[in-house]
mmCIF file of C-alpha atoms in Angstrom:
data_model
loop_
_atom_site.group_PDB
_atom_site.id
_atom_site.type_symbol
_atom_site.label_atom_id
_atom_site.label_comp_id
_atom_site.label_asym_id
_atom_site.label_seq_id
_atom_site.Cartn_x
_atom_site.Cartn_y
_atom_site.Cartn_z
ATOM 1 C CA UNK G 1 9.412 9.453 22.862
ATOM 2 C CA UNK G 2 10.754 6.981 25.412
ATOM 3 C CA UNK G 3 12.482 3.772 24.331
ATOM 4 C CA UNK G 4 9.706 1.562 25.725
ATOM 5 C CA UNK G 5 7.045 3.567 23.887
ATOM 6 C CA UNK G 6 9.076 3.444 20.669
ATOM 7 C CA UNK G 7 9.481 -0.337 20.956
ATOM 8 C CA UNK G 8 5.712 -0.644 21.405
ATOM 9 C CA UNK G 9 5.290 1.472 18.255
ATOM 10 C CA UNK G 10 7.698 -0.788 16.333
ATOM 11 C CA UNK G 11 5.795 -3.904 17.378
ATOM 12 C CA UNK G 12 2.386 -2.444 16.580
ATOM 13 C CA UNK G 13 3.449 -1.112 13.181
ATOM 14 C CA UNK G 14 5.146 -4.387 12.232
ATOM 15 C CA UNK G 15 1.914 -6.236 12.980
ATOM 16 C CA UNK G 16 -0.080 -3.743 10.915
ATOM 17 C CA UNK G 17 2.327 -3.909 7.964
ATOM 18 C CA UNK G 18 2.284 -7.708 7.878
ATOM 19 C CA UNK G 19 -1.531 -7.688 7.688
ATOM 20 C CA UNK G 20 -2.342 -8.228 3.993
ATOM 21 C CA UNK G 21 -4.224 -5.432 2.278
ATOM 22 C CA UNK G 22 -4.338 -3.389 -0.902
ATOM 23 C CA UNK G 23 -0.738 -2.226 -0.420
ATOM 24 C CA UNK G 24 0.543 -5.787 -0.154
ATOM 25 C CA UNK G 25 -1.416 -6.886 -3.222
ATOM 26 C CA UNK G 26 -0.124 -3.884 -5.179
ATOM 27 C CA UNK G 27 3.470 -4.575 -4.112
ATOM 28 C CA UNK G 28 3.359 -8.255 -5.074
ATOM 29 C CA UNK G 29 1.723 -7.426 -8.389
ATOM 30 C CA UNK G 30 4.432 -4.873 -9.182
ATOM 31 C CA UNK G 31 7.204 -7.273 -8.172
ATOM 32 C CA UNK G 32 5.849 -9.911 -10.532
ATOM 33 C CA UNK G 33 5.393 -7.430 -13.354
ATOM 34 C CA UNK G 34 8.578 -5.372 -13.249
ATOM 35 C CA UNK G 35 10.826 -7.245 -10.837
ATOM 36 C CA UNK G 36 11.867 -7.091 -7.195
ATOM 37 C CA UNK G 37 14.058 -3.974 -7.344
ATOM 38 C CA UNK G 38 11.769 -1.814 -9.471
ATOM 39 C CA UNK G 39 8.755 -2.636 -7.301
ATOM 40 C CA UNK G 40 10.223 -0.110 -4.840
ATOM 41 C CA UNK G 41 8.632 2.705 -6.885
ATOM 42 C CA UNK G 42 5.155 1.521 -5.975
ATOM 43 C CA UNK G 43 6.187 1.111 -2.334
ATOM 44 C CA UNK G 44 7.481 4.693 -2.245
ATOM 45 C CA UNK G 45 4.121 5.884 -3.550
ATOM 46 C CA UNK G 46 2.377 3.976 -0.776
ATOM 47 C CA UNK G 47 4.666 5.534 1.845
ATOM 48 C CA UNK G 48 3.970 9.017 0.526
ATOM 49 C CA UNK G 49 0.276 8.328 1.095
ATOM 50 C CA UNK G 50 0.986 7.145 4.647
ATOM 51 C CA UNK G 51 2.819 10.404 5.348
ATOM 52 C CA UNK G 52 -0.182 12.329 4.024
ATOM 53 C CA UNK G 53 -2.491 10.346 6.326
ATOM 54 C CA UNK G 54 -0.276 11.082 9.325
ATOM 55 C CA UNK G 55 -0.137 14.779 8.429
ATOM 56 C CA UNK G 56 -3.933 14.877 8.033
ATOM 57 C CA UNK G 57 -4.440 13.306 11.449
ATOM 58 C CA UNK G 58 -1.809 15.565 13.041
ATOM 59 C CA UNK G 59 -3.579 18.609 11.588
ATOM 60 C CA UNK G 60 -6.903 17.455 13.013
ATOM 61 C CA UNK G 61 -8.586 17.125 9.619
ATOM 62 C CA UNK G 62 -8.943 13.398 10.240
ATOM 63 C CA UNK G 63 -11.468 14.171 12.977
ATOM 64 C CA UNK G 64 -13.620 15.918 10.384
ATOM 65 C CA UNK G 65 -13.463 12.966 7.976
ATOM 66 C CA UNK G 66 -14.122 10.433 10.729
ATOM 67 C CA UNK G 67 -17.040 12.490 12.026
ATOM 68 C CA UNK G 68 -18.657 13.067 8.642
ATOM 69 C CA UNK G 69 -20.403 9.989 7.186
ATOM 70 C CA UNK G 70 -20.788 11.744 3.820
ATOM 71 C CA UNK G 71 -17.090 12.627 3.492
ATOM 72 C CA UNK G 72 -16.056 9.196 4.731
ATOM 73 C CA UNK G 73 -18.336 7.391 2.282
ATOM 74 C CA UNK G 74 -17.280 9.525 -0.689
ATOM 75 C CA UNK G 75 -13.617 8.697 -0.110
ATOM 76 C CA UNK G 76 -14.427 5.079 0.741
ATOM 77 C CA UNK G 77 -16.378 4.394 -2.444
ATOM 78 C CA UNK G 78 -13.844 6.292 -4.567
ATOM 79 C CA UNK G 79 -11.082 4.107 -3.128
ATOM 80 C CA UNK G 80 -13.095 0.935 -3.633
ATOM 81 C CA UNK G 81 -13.908 1.891 -7.224
ATOM 82 C CA UNK G 82 -10.239 2.578 -7.948
ATOM 83 C CA UNK G 83 -9.197 -0.823 -6.607
ATOM 84 C CA UNK G 84 -11.914 -2.569 -8.628
ATOM 85 C CA UNK G 85 -10.744 -0.660 -11.717
ATOM 86 C CA UNK G 86 -7.159 -1.798 -11.102
ATOM 87 C CA UNK G 87 -8.400 -5.348 -10.613
ATOM 88 C CA UNK G 88 -10.394 -5.461 -13.827
ATOM 89 C CA UNK G 89 -7.511 -3.944 -15.776
ATOM 90 C CA UNK G 90 -5.087 -6.449 -14.292
ATOM 91 C CA UNK G 91 -7.502 -9.339 -14.899
ATOM 92 C CA UNK G 92 -7.812 -8.444 -18.589
ATOM 93 C CA UNK G 93 -4.130 -7.596 -19.100
ATOM 94 C CA UNK G 94 -2.678 -9.757 -21.901
ATOM 95 C CA UNK G 95 0.580 -11.684 -21.480
ATOM 96 C CA UNK G 96 3.698 -9.722 -22.435
ATOM 97 C CA UNK G 97 6.260 -11.412 -24.709
ATOM 98 C CA UNK G 98 9.700 -11.561 -23.111
ATOM 99 C CA UNK G 99 11.297 -9.544 -25.927
ATOM 100 C CA UNK G 100 8.853 -6.655 -25.320
ATOM 101 C CA UNK G 101 8.978 -6.632 -21.525
ATOM 102 C CA UNK G 102 12.062 -4.460 -21.106
ATOM 103 C CA UNK G 103 10.665 -1.800 -23.456
ATOM 104 C CA UNK G 104 7.208 -1.743 -21.924
ATOM 105 C CA UNK G 105 8.384 -1.581 -18.325
ATOM 106 C CA UNK G 106 11.211 0.929 -18.801
ATOM 107 C CA UNK G 107 8.771 3.835 -18.315
ATOM 108 C CA UNK G 108 6.761 2.329 -15.484
ATOM 109 C CA UNK G 109 8.347 4.032 -12.438
ATOM 110 C CA UNK G 110 6.094 7.117 -12.359
ATOM 111 C CA UNK G 111 3.046 4.986 -13.099
ATOM 112 C CA UNK G 112 3.824 2.595 -10.232
ATOM 113 C CA UNK G 113 4.457 5.503 -7.864
ATOM 114 C CA UNK G 114 1.111 7.121 -8.708
ATOM 115 C CA UNK G 115 -0.762 3.830 -8.370
ATOM 116 C CA UNK G 116 0.849 3.134 -4.982
ATOM 117 C CA UNK G 117 -0.003 6.664 -3.860
ATOM 118 C CA UNK G 118 -3.683 6.387 -4.805
ATOM 119 C CA UNK G 119 -4.063 2.833 -3.481
ATOM 120 C CA UNK G 120 -3.180 4.011 0.029
ATOM 121 C CA UNK G 121 -4.483 7.572 -0.232
ATOM 122 C CA UNK G 122 -8.036 6.564 -1.203
ATOM 123 C CA UNK G 123 -8.491 4.580 1.970
ATOM 124 C CA UNK G 124 -10.424 6.574 4.582
ATOM 125 C CA UNK G 125 -10.167 3.689 7.012
ATOM 126 C CA UNK G 126 -6.443 4.424 7.174
ATOM 127 C CA UNK G 127 -7.248 7.925 8.441
ATOM 128 C CA UNK G 128 -9.697 6.568 11.007
ATOM 129 C CA UNK G 129 -7.188 3.904 12.004
ATOM 130 C CA UNK G 130 -4.408 6.453 12.465
ATOM 131 C CA UNK G 131 -6.796 8.570 14.550
ATOM 132 C CA UNK G 132 -6.999 5.655 16.987
ATOM 133 C CA UNK G 133 -3.388 4.532 16.525
ATOM 134 C CA UNK G 134 -1.322 7.728 16.660
ATOM 135 C CA UNK G 135 -2.570 9.209 19.985
ATOM 136 C CA UNK G 136 -1.353 6.099 21.815
ATOM 137 C CA UNK G 137 2.237 7.092 21.011
ATOM 138 C CA UNK G 138 2.055 10.891 21.351
ATOM 139 C CA UNK G 139 2.568 12.493 24.749
ATOM 140 C CA UNK G 140 0.864 15.901 25.201
ATOM 141 C CA UNK G 141 3.520 17.051 27.667
ATOM 142 C CA UNK G 142 6.292 16.700 25.063
ATOM 143 C CA UNK G 143 7.130 18.604 21.883
ATOM 144 C CA UNK G 144 4.770 17.439 19.115
ATOM 145 C CA UNK G 145 6.879 17.968 16.008
ATOM 146 C CA UNK G 146 9.692 15.706 17.199
ATOM 147 C CA UNK G 147 7.265 12.998 18.300
ATOM 148 C CA UNK G 148 5.436 13.029 14.974
ATOM 149 C CA UNK G 149 8.775 12.955 13.165
ATOM 150 C CA UNK G 150 9.868 9.827 15.049
ATOM 151 C CA UNK G 151 6.465 8.198 14.549
ATOM 152 C CA UNK G 152 6.330 8.957 10.818
ATOM 153 C CA UNK G 153 9.915 7.788 10.266
ATOM 154 C CA UNK G 154 9.295 4.553 12.175
ATOM 155 C CA UNK G 155 6.036 3.791 10.347
ATOM 156 C CA UNK G 156 7.578 4.401 6.907
ATOM 157 C CA UNK G 157 10.801 2.463 7.515
ATOM 158 C CA UNK G 158 8.978 -0.590 8.887
ATOM 159 C CA UNK G 159 6.370 -0.561 6.125
ATOM 160 C CA UNK G 160 9.047 -0.258 3.425
ATOM 161 C CA UNK G 161 10.960 -3.187 4.905
ATOM 162 C CA UNK G 162 7.865 -5.379 5.163
ATOM 163 C CA UNK G 163 6.548 -4.469 1.698
ATOM 164 C CA UNK G 164 9.868 -4.893 -0.075
ATOM 165 C CA UNK G 165 11.659 -7.595 1.896
ATOM 166 C CA UNK G 166 8.585 -9.707 2.595
ATOM 167 C CA UNK G 167 5.752 -9.165 0.098
ATOM 168 C CA UNK G 168 7.867 -8.219 -2.931
ATOM 169 C CA UNK G 169 10.386 -10.937 -2.069
ATOM 170 C CA UNK G 170 7.592 -13.477 -1.639
ATOM 171 C CA UNK G 171 6.351 -12.641 -5.118
ATOM 172 C CA UNK G 172 9.700 -13.777 -6.526
ATOM 173 C CA UNK G 173 8.725 -17.361 -5.743
ATOM 174 C CA UNK G 174 5.982 -16.996 -8.366
ATOM 175 C CA UNK G 175 8.304 -15.514 -10.980
ATOM 176 C CA UNK G 176 8.843 -18.841 -12.728
ATOM 177 C CA UNK G 177 5.156 -18.813 -13.674
ATOM 178 C CA UNK G 178 5.513 -15.491 -15.521
ATOM 179 C CA UNK G 179 7.980 -16.814 -18.085
ATOM 180 C CA UNK G 180 5.175 -18.111 -20.329
ATOM 181 C CA UNK G 181 1.899 -16.560 -21.497
ATOM 182 C CA UNK G 182 -0.248 -19.118 -19.670
ATOM 183 C CA UNK G 183 1.427 -18.366 -16.323
ATOM 184 C CA UNK G 184 1.231 -14.613 -16.893
ATOM 185 C CA UNK G 185 -2.465 -14.841 -17.707
ATOM 186 C CA UNK G 186 -3.154 -16.914 -14.590
ATOM 187 C CA UNK G 187 -1.283 -14.552 -12.273
ATOM 188 C CA UNK G 188 -2.938 -11.510 -13.858
ATOM 189 C CA UNK G 189 -6.307 -13.053 -13.094
ATOM 190 C CA UNK G 190 -5.312 -13.981 -9.546
ATOM 191 C CA UNK G 191 -4.037 -10.489 -8.693
ATOM 192 C CA UNK G 192 -6.890 -8.853 -10.589
ATOM 193 C CA UNK G 193 -9.343 -10.829 -8.474
ATOM 194 C CA UNK G 194 -7.470 -9.864 -5.300
ATOM 195 C CA UNK G 195 -7.686 -6.158 -6.155
ATOM 196 C CA UNK G 196 -11.434 -6.498 -6.747
ATOM 197 C CA UNK G 197 -11.855 -8.442 -3.483
ATOM 198 C CA UNK G 198 -9.986 -5.807 -1.462
ATOM 199 C CA UNK G 199 -12.059 -3.091 -3.131
ATOM 200 C CA UNK G 200 -15.263 -4.902 -2.226
ATOM 201 C CA UNK G 201 -14.112 -5.253 1.387
ATOM 202 C CA UNK G 202 -13.294 -1.559 1.525
ATOM 203 C CA UNK G 203 -16.765 -0.688 0.218
ATOM 204 C CA UNK G 204 -18.898 -3.107 2.214
ATOM 205 C CA UNK G 205 -16.968 -4.380 5.250
#
């Protein structure tokens, strides 16, 4: 991959990562719940899903999903339902007393990773998007494995930086509201509503 093509990839991926979506909502919710540093577990789950999407497209399976309305709709509605489920659960989540927070969140890493994985994995539009996005940066006259390696590494690094250093960091400005039960309840309802809204967009947009 030439330097000019790689710089175009960096710019395009940065723009994509900064576009708010389910991953951004999930990251901010995690940062508010368990803190800035521990929110990385959810981000790593989301990146694992991105790598799966890239591998699926590279293997050509993405063409099958994009060309099959039934397969696309099954994955789309499953993803939308999962986001709505997360939203309702977050909306109804009770405030956590400060003295219980450390105990409750000590075991949350695997849970956050799985949630981040499914949030991005159950998004067929990501596969369709990568089908349109990836070929622009792959040259058929060059070795494929190296090109896909550079592309995947660039996509993951940029998305991690944007999710953690922008969205998770931005959530810290709301942290003062989570010190009391009223603030926790309000933020739970805000992020619960956002999850439901993103799920509805995924299903009907």
